[in-house]
Short mmCIF file of C-alpha atoms in Angstrom, two decimals:
data_model
loop_
_atom_site.label_atom_id
_atom_site.label_comp_id
_atom_site.label_asym_id
_atom_site.label_seq_id
_atom_site.Cartn_x
_atom_site.Cartn_y
_atom_site.Cartn_z
CA MET A 18 -100.80 7.44 68.39
CA PHE A 19 -100.95 7.53 64.54
CA THR A 20 -99.46 11.07 64.42
CA ARG A 21 -96.61 9.90 66.77
CA THR A 22 -95.84 6.83 64.60
CA VAL A 23 -95.69 8.83 61.52
CA SER A 24 -93.43 11.52 63.21
CA LYS A 25 -91.01 8.79 64.30
CA MET A 26 -91.05 7.27 60.90
CA LEU A 27 -90.26 10.72 59.26
CA VAL A 28 -87.42 11.13 61.61
CA LEU A 29 -86.09 7.59 60.93
CA ILE A 30 -86.29 8.24 57.13
CA LEU A 31 -84.50 11.51 57.47
CA ALA A 32 -81.71 9.99 59.43
CA VAL A 33 -81.13 7.19 57.01
CA ALA A 34 -81.05 9.68 54.16
CA LEU A 35 -78.50 11.74 55.99
CA VAL A 36 -76.20 8.85 56.62
CA ALA A 37 -76.66 7.69 53.00
CA GLY A 38 -75.77 11.02 51.76
CA CYS A 39 -72.51 10.83 53.55
CA GLY A 40 -71.42 7.34 52.31
CA GLY A 41 -68.29 6.56 50.25
CA GLY A 42 -70.22 6.31 47.02
CA SER A 43 -71.10 10.01 46.94
CA GLN A 44 -68.65 12.39 48.58
CA PRO A 45 -69.94 15.72 49.64
CA LYS A 46 -69.18 18.57 47.32
CA SER A 47 -65.92 20.55 48.01
CA ASP A 48 -64.20 23.59 46.67
CA VAL A 49 -61.00 21.71 46.94
CA ILE A 50 -59.39 19.11 44.61
CA LYS A 51 -57.31 16.77 46.67
CA MET A 52 -54.09 15.33 45.28
CA GLY A 53 -51.53 13.02 47.14
CA ALA A 54 -47.85 12.52 47.24
CA ASN A 55 -46.38 9.23 48.31
CA LEU A 56 -42.75 10.07 48.96
CA GLU A 57 -39.55 9.24 50.80
CA MET A 58 -39.86 11.99 53.43
CA THR A 59 -37.52 10.04 55.70
CA GLY A 60 -35.32 7.15 55.35
CA GLY A 61 -32.18 6.47 53.05
CA ASN A 62 -33.70 8.57 50.11
CA ALA A 63 -35.13 11.32 52.24
CA THR A 64 -33.38 14.33 50.31
CA PHE A 65 -35.03 12.92 47.06
CA GLY A 66 -38.54 12.97 48.59
CA GLN A 67 -38.15 16.22 50.27
CA SER A 68 -37.05 17.82 46.95
CA ALA A 69 -39.92 16.16 45.22
CA ALA A 70 -42.47 17.41 47.80
CA ASN A 71 -41.19 21.00 47.40
CA GLY A 72 -41.62 20.65 43.69
CA ALA A 73 -45.19 19.49 43.73
CA LYS A 74 -45.99 22.09 46.46
CA LEU A 75 -44.52 24.84 44.26
CA ALA A 76 -46.74 23.77 41.35
CA ILE A 77 -49.84 23.71 43.18
CA LYS A 78 -49.14 27.02 44.69
CA GLU A 79 -48.54 28.67 41.47
CA VAL A 80 -51.78 27.05 39.92
CA ASN A 81 -53.83 28.15 42.92
CA ALA A 82 -52.50 31.79 42.68
CA LYS A 83 -53.83 31.86 39.06
CA GLY A 84 -57.37 30.63 40.20
CA GLY A 85 -56.88 26.95 40.59
CA VAL A 86 -58.42 24.22 38.33
CA LEU A 87 -62.10 23.91 37.30
CA GLY A 88 -62.94 26.76 39.58
CA LYS A 89 -61.42 25.11 42.47
CA GLN A 90 -58.28 25.20 44.60
CA LEU A 91 -55.88 22.29 44.79
CA SER A 92 -54.48 20.82 47.88
CA LEU A 93 -51.66 18.22 48.46
CA THR A 94 -51.58 15.45 51.18
CA ILE A 95 -48.15 14.04 51.69
CA ALA A 96 -47.58 10.56 52.84
CA ASP A 97 -44.14 9.40 54.01
CA ASN A 98 -43.27 5.97 52.81
CA LYS A 99 -39.97 6.03 54.76
CA SER A 100 -37.91 4.86 51.72
CA GLU A 101 -39.44 1.44 52.12
CA ALA A 102 -41.28 -0.53 49.47
CA ALA A 103 -43.77 -1.93 52.02
CA GLU A 104 -44.52 1.30 53.54
CA ALA A 105 -45.03 2.73 50.02
CA ALA A 106 -47.87 0.45 49.39
CA ASN A 107 -49.33 1.23 52.72
CA ALA A 108 -49.10 4.99 51.92
CA MET A 109 -50.76 4.65 48.52
CA GLN A 110 -53.65 2.83 50.27
CA LYS A 111 -54.08 5.52 52.72
CA LEU A 112 -54.02 8.44 50.15
CA ILE A 113 -56.46 6.74 47.97
CA THR A 114 -58.97 5.05 50.41
CA GLN A 115 -58.86 7.39 53.32
CA ASP A 116 -57.69 10.70 51.91
CA LYS A 117 -59.71 10.30 48.81
CA VAL A 118 -57.25 11.99 46.53
CA VAL A 119 -57.97 12.07 42.82
CA ALA A 120 -54.25 11.48 41.63
CA VAL A 121 -50.93 10.71 43.41
CA ILE A 122 -47.38 11.82 42.86
CA ALA A 123 -45.73 8.38 43.24
CA PRO A 124 -42.54 7.41 45.03
CA ILE A 125 -39.12 8.28 43.76
CA ALA A 126 -37.81 4.61 43.78
CA SER A 127 -39.00 2.20 41.18
CA SER A 128 -39.40 -0.72 43.67
CA SER A 129 -41.62 1.52 45.84
CA VAL A 130 -43.76 2.47 42.90
CA MET A 131 -44.23 -1.07 41.97
CA ALA A 132 -45.12 -2.10 45.45
CA GLY A 133 -48.26 0.03 45.26
CA ALA A 134 -49.10 -0.62 41.64
CA GLN A 135 -52.07 -2.99 42.51
CA VAL A 136 -53.52 -0.46 44.83
CA ASN A 137 -53.65 1.98 42.00
CA GLN A 138 -55.21 -0.50 39.54
CA ASP A 139 -57.78 -1.81 42.21
CA ASN A 140 -58.88 1.67 42.96
CA LYS A 141 -58.57 3.15 39.44
CA VAL A 142 -56.53 6.17 40.66
CA LEU A 143 -53.46 7.24 38.83
CA ALA A 144 -49.81 7.57 40.17
CA ILE A 145 -47.17 9.38 38.38
CA SER A 146 -43.60 9.09 39.57
CA PRO A 147 -41.22 11.82 39.13
CA THR A 148 -38.10 9.70 38.79
CA ALA A 149 -38.78 5.97 38.76
CA SER A 150 -36.96 4.82 35.64
CA ASN A 151 -37.04 0.92 35.70
CA PRO A 152 -39.14 -0.26 32.59
CA LYS A 153 -41.04 -2.59 34.90
CA VAL A 154 -42.87 0.38 36.68
CA THR A 155 -45.16 0.94 33.61
CA VAL A 156 -45.06 -2.55 32.00
CA ASP A 157 -45.80 -5.55 34.22
CA PRO A 158 -43.17 -8.04 33.48
CA ALA A 159 -45.55 -10.93 34.21
CA THR A 160 -48.09 -10.04 31.59
CA GLY A 161 -46.19 -7.68 29.38
CA LYS A 162 -49.06 -5.34 29.55
CA VAL A 163 -49.11 -1.64 30.30
CA ARG A 164 -50.09 -0.69 33.85
CA ASP A 165 -53.17 1.48 33.06
CA PHE A 166 -52.85 3.87 36.16
CA LEU A 167 -49.01 4.23 36.35
CA PHE A 168 -47.14 6.88 34.62
CA ARG A 169 -43.70 8.68 34.99
CA ALA A 170 -42.07 12.01 34.22
CA ALA A 171 -38.67 10.58 33.92
CA PHE A 172 -36.91 8.83 30.96
CA ILE A 173 -36.35 5.02 31.41
CA ASP A 174 -33.14 3.18 32.26
CA PRO A 175 -32.47 1.74 28.74
CA PHE A 176 -32.11 5.38 27.54
CA GLN A 177 -30.12 6.50 30.62
CA GLY A 178 -27.79 3.60 30.47
CA ALA A 179 -27.05 3.99 26.75
CA VAL A 180 -26.40 7.76 27.25
CA MET A 181 -23.61 6.93 29.94
CA ALA A 182 -22.15 4.06 27.97
CA ASN A 183 -21.88 6.31 25.00
CA PHE A 184 -20.55 9.14 26.86
CA ALA A 185 -17.84 6.59 28.46
CA GLY A 186 -16.78 5.43 25.07
CA THR A 187 -16.92 8.62 23.05
CA THR A 188 -16.31 11.40 25.35
CA LEU A 189 -14.02 9.65 28.04
CA LYS A 190 -12.53 7.22 25.38
CA ALA A 191 -12.92 4.33 27.67
CA LYS A 192 -12.20 0.68 26.44
CA THR A 193 -12.72 -1.15 29.73
CA ALA A 194 -15.16 -0.55 32.42
CA ALA A 195 -16.03 -2.10 35.89
CA LEU A 196 -19.57 -2.35 37.21
CA TYR A 197 -20.25 -1.81 41.01
CA ILE A 198 -24.04 -2.38 41.43
CA ASP A 199 -26.35 -1.92 44.42
CA ASN A 200 -27.86 -5.43 44.36
CA SER A 201 -30.71 -4.34 46.68
CA SER A 202 -32.11 -1.94 44.06
CA ASP A 203 -34.18 -2.66 40.88
CA TYR A 204 -33.13 0.72 39.56
CA ALA A 205 -29.40 0.21 39.95
CA LYS A 206 -29.58 -3.44 38.58
CA GLY A 207 -31.54 -2.24 35.39
CA LEU A 208 -29.32 0.68 34.73
CA ALA A 209 -26.21 -1.50 35.06
CA GLN A 210 -27.80 -4.05 32.49
CA PHE A 211 -28.52 -1.31 29.92
CA PHE A 212 -24.97 0.34 30.36
CA LYS A 213 -23.35 -3.01 30.02
CA GLU A 214 -25.27 -3.81 26.79
CA THR A 215 -24.59 -0.70 25.04
CA PHE A 216 -20.92 -0.52 26.17
CA ILE A 217 -20.10 -4.07 24.80
CA LYS A 218 -22.27 -3.27 21.65
CA ASN A 219 -20.00 -0.17 21.19
CA GLY A 220 -16.79 -2.50 21.31
CA GLY A 221 -15.96 -1.91 25.06
CA LYS A 222 -15.29 -4.64 27.63
CA ILE A 223 -16.49 -5.18 31.19
CA VAL A 224 -13.60 -6.23 33.30
CA SER A 225 -15.26 -6.36 36.62
CA GLU A 226 -18.61 -6.83 38.02
CA GLU A 227 -19.16 -6.29 41.86
CA ALA A 228 -22.19 -5.70 44.04
CA TYR A 229 -23.05 -4.30 47.48
CA LEU A 230 -26.35 -3.80 49.50
CA GLN A 231 -27.86 -0.59 50.65
CA LYS A 232 -26.76 0.43 54.16
CA ASP A 233 -23.33 -1.19 53.52
CA THR A 234 -20.60 1.14 54.88
CA ASP A 235 -17.23 -0.52 54.07
CA PHE A 236 -16.47 -0.97 50.31
CA LYS A 237 -12.64 -1.18 50.35
CA ALA A 238 -12.36 -4.94 49.82
CA THR A 239 -14.29 -4.85 46.76
CA LEU A 240 -12.91 -1.53 45.51
CA THR A 241 -9.50 -3.31 45.80
CA LYS A 242 -10.63 -6.02 43.53
CA ILE A 243 -11.98 -3.54 40.94
CA LYS A 244 -8.78 -1.65 41.14
CA ALA A 245 -6.70 -4.75 40.37
CA GLN A 246 -8.55 -5.09 37.00
CA ASN A 247 -7.24 -1.69 35.85
CA PRO A 248 -10.64 -0.37 34.32
CA ASP A 249 -10.69 2.90 32.45
CA VAL A 250 -13.92 3.83 34.26
CA VAL A 251 -16.12 2.51 37.00
CA PHE A 252 -19.93 2.61 36.67
CA ALA A 253 -21.74 2.73 39.91
CA PRO A 254 -25.49 3.25 39.34
CA GLY A 255 -26.74 3.49 42.98
CA TYR A 256 -27.89 6.21 45.35
CA TYR A 257 -25.99 8.99 47.01
CA GLN A 258 -25.68 7.57 50.43
CA GLU A 259 -23.54 4.46 49.30
CA VAL A 260 -22.07 6.21 46.16
CA GLY A 261 -20.56 9.01 48.29
CA MET A 262 -18.88 6.53 50.56
CA ILE A 263 -17.78 4.43 47.58
CA VAL A 264 -16.18 7.37 45.70
CA LYS A 265 -14.49 8.56 49.02
CA GLN A 266 -13.06 5.00 49.90
CA ALA A 267 -11.88 4.49 46.18
CA ARG A 268 -9.84 7.75 46.13
CA GLU A 269 -8.28 6.65 49.53
CA LEU A 270 -7.26 3.48 47.82
CA GLY A 271 -5.73 5.37 44.83
CA LEU A 272 -8.49 4.31 42.43
CA ILE A 273 -8.64 7.66 40.56
CA VAL A 274 -10.26 6.78 37.25
CA PRO A 275 -13.54 8.33 36.32
CA PHE A 276 -16.72 7.25 38.23
CA MET A 277 -19.97 7.29 36.53
CA GLY A 278 -23.58 6.86 37.64
CA GLY A 279 -27.19 7.85 37.06
CA ASP A 280 -29.74 10.26 38.54
CA GLY A 281 -29.48 8.59 41.90
CA TRP A 282 -26.49 10.56 42.49
CA ASP A 283 -28.33 13.80 42.42
CA SER A 284 -28.15 15.09 45.97
CA ALA A 285 -26.55 18.02 47.81
CA LYS A 286 -25.56 15.32 50.40
CA LEU A 287 -23.36 13.69 47.82
CA PRO A 288 -20.39 16.17 48.31
CA GLU A 289 -20.83 16.07 52.01
CA ILE A 290 -20.44 12.21 52.08
CA ALA A 291 -17.73 11.90 49.46
CA GLY A 292 -15.83 15.13 49.88
CA ALA A 293 -15.69 17.60 47.21
CA GLN A 294 -12.05 16.73 45.77
CA ALA A 295 -13.02 12.98 45.61
CA LEU A 296 -15.79 13.59 43.42
CA ASN A 297 -13.53 15.43 40.67
CA ASN A 298 -13.52 13.42 37.53
CA THR A 299 -17.03 11.94 38.31
CA PHE A 300 -20.11 12.13 36.11
CA PHE A 301 -23.69 11.24 36.09
CA SER A 302 -26.86 11.34 33.72
CA ASN A 303 -29.74 13.55 34.95
CA HIS A 304 -33.08 14.89 33.79
CA TYR A 305 -32.22 18.61 33.83
CA SER A 306 -29.51 21.05 34.97
CA PRO A 307 -30.24 24.46 36.73
CA ASP A 308 -27.44 25.89 34.71
CA ASP A 309 -29.53 25.10 31.53
CA ASN A 310 -30.32 28.47 29.68
CA SER A 311 -33.74 27.51 28.78
CA PRO A 312 -36.51 30.03 29.69
CA ALA A 313 -38.53 27.26 31.43
CA VAL A 314 -35.56 26.37 33.46
CA LYS A 315 -34.67 29.80 34.42
CA ALA A 316 -38.25 30.67 35.48
CA PHE A 317 -38.44 27.48 37.54
CA VAL A 318 -35.12 28.08 39.24
CA GLU A 319 -35.91 31.53 40.16
CA ALA A 320 -39.35 30.65 41.61
CA TYR A 321 -37.83 27.74 43.55
CA LYS A 322 -34.99 29.62 44.91
CA LYS A 323 -37.53 32.40 46.15
CA GLU A 324 -39.73 29.85 47.75
CA TYR A 325 -37.04 27.58 49.40
CA ASN A 326 -33.96 29.48 49.32
CA GLN A 327 -31.94 26.75 47.63
CA THR A 328 -31.24 25.60 44.06
CA PRO A 329 -33.72 22.95 42.82
CA ASP A 330 -32.22 19.49 41.99
CA ALA A 331 -33.78 17.21 39.42
CA PHE A 332 -36.20 15.62 41.81
CA ALA A 333 -37.69 19.00 42.41
CA ALA A 334 -37.96 19.77 38.77
CA LEU A 335 -39.57 16.37 37.87
CA SER A 336 -41.94 16.49 40.62
CA TYR A 337 -43.01 19.98 39.58
CA ASP A 338 -43.33 18.57 36.04
CA ALA A 339 -45.28 15.55 37.22
CA THR A 340 -47.65 17.66 39.12
CA MET A 341 -48.27 20.16 36.36
CA MET A 342 -48.74 17.17 33.92
CA VAL A 343 -51.62 15.84 35.99
CA ILE A 344 -53.13 19.49 36.35
CA GLU A 345 -53.06 19.92 32.64
CA ALA A 346 -54.86 16.66 32.06
CA MET A 347 -57.55 17.79 34.51
CA LYS A 348 -58.03 20.73 32.53
CA ARG A 349 -58.18 18.79 29.09
CA ALA A 350 -60.76 16.40 30.74
CA ASN A 351 -62.61 19.29 32.29
CA SER A 352 -63.10 16.85 35.28
CA ALA A 353 -61.44 15.80 38.46
CA GLU A 354 -62.78 12.30 38.03
CA PRO A 355 -59.69 9.86 38.40
CA VAL A 356 -60.29 7.78 35.37
CA LYS A 357 -60.85 10.84 33.08
CA ILE A 358 -57.67 12.40 34.38
CA LYS A 359 -56.03 9.11 33.53
CA ASP A 360 -57.40 8.99 30.08
CA GLU A 361 -56.11 12.61 29.40
CA LEU A 362 -52.72 12.08 31.00
CA ALA A 363 -51.96 9.16 28.64
CA LYS A 364 -52.54 11.51 25.68
CA THR A 365 -49.87 13.92 26.76
CA LYS A 366 -47.87 15.33 23.68
CA ASP A 367 -45.17 17.95 23.37
CA TYR A 368 -45.71 19.44 26.97
CA ALA A 369 -43.23 22.16 27.52
CA ALA A 370 -42.01 20.94 30.92
CA VAL A 371 -39.05 22.26 33.01
CA SER A 372 -37.08 19.15 32.14
CA GLY A 373 -37.77 19.44 28.55
CA LYS A 374 -40.69 18.84 26.07
CA ILE A 375 -42.47 15.66 27.20
CA SER A 376 -44.66 13.38 25.15
CA LEU A 377 -45.85 10.21 26.56
CA ASN A 378 -45.49 7.08 24.46
CA ALA A 379 -47.79 3.88 24.49
CA THR A 380 -46.23 2.55 27.57
CA HIS A 381 -46.67 5.95 29.64
CA ASP A 382 -42.94 6.72 29.42
CA PRO A 383 -41.77 10.19 28.28
CA VAL A 384 -39.72 10.68 25.11
CA LYS A 385 -37.31 13.45 26.24
CA SER A 386 -33.67 14.54 26.48
CA ALA A 387 -31.05 13.85 29.12
CA VAL A 388 -28.23 15.86 30.52
CA ILE A 389 -24.79 14.78 31.71
CA ILE A 390 -23.50 16.45 34.97
CA GLU A 391 -19.84 16.82 35.92
CA MET A 392 -18.84 17.23 39.46
CA LYS A 393 -16.08 19.91 39.79
CA ASP A 394 -14.91 20.80 43.37
CA GLY A 395 -18.23 19.47 44.89
CA LYS A 396 -20.39 21.64 42.53
CA GLN A 397 -22.61 20.20 39.57
CA THR A 398 -21.71 21.59 36.30
CA PHE A 399 -23.65 21.09 33.01
CA ARG A 400 -21.59 19.15 30.64
CA GLU A 401 -23.86 18.30 27.69
CA LYS A 402 -27.51 17.46 26.49
CA VAL A 403 -28.20 14.21 24.90
CA ASN A 404 -31.51 14.07 22.82
CA PRO A 405 -33.50 10.69 22.40
#
């Protein structure tokens, strides 16, 4: 009887030990370091998310081919946020708490990154957005404090807005401008604000301010009002879906002045929606150009074309950069522990990225150059580079 009781107790103790060993507090060792990507794979910004996914996958493939990191291979788990802020928060929760990733490539849209910000903070796992450019992404407007676990690989809207305002006044010689703003987008509203401030500071005048909402399709009534004000340029800092229709309908109304925008224009779908000829005499700011002659850009474009049989846009380049920045932080930290990766990522200085040399400042924002793209017969052409 005593022997049987002892045997039963030993079995029970062993079972408890096995269960405890598999709990959330101590994950079993693995030869793989898991990264996540919370991206717009479907919905209104799908081309952005798909490009970003490709860029991240290429970065991880290249690193794995060279032996990986810390003696381990990297893997990438992609969650589709469907281009919606609420879904982005859910996707962030899943990647961190269920998939157990050590770092996340955050959404493209600023509002979606901010929607998941508390998830990152509560779980102490960083997210780095390839492109979110609203200042509120990395600095909480309610407290004025830096969000410890949020970073970005893109320049922010104050710089982008100023770049386009200066280009409008200096290169295009514009004295007056109209603003046509996506009122459902923090990105578009922020970019318009900073364009307006710089344009007025430079002596220009805003003669019209109009708004629309995402998924609108008929813009002619508002464009007619803008045309009546006879602006020298129209600044429309939205995303490619609506911008394509806006430019197309503007040209149909005879509004032939230059249209300008930000990096939200960067999609191969834009010429399909607007029409190649309608896009002539349009310009937008971007983070890189595949026509840039730098060795880093040439090598990236060649590798991306070989992998995907297409030219990489800025979303692919920035996602590649963001992924590599996290990997470099792991190497410097000599650890895949999320907090240690975060601490090293914050120290990034003079990193030679595809989109230019990147140093992160105190608010986790890159100090880097911008490029201006001109559309010619449906093709993006490199116009000029602007340094910070």
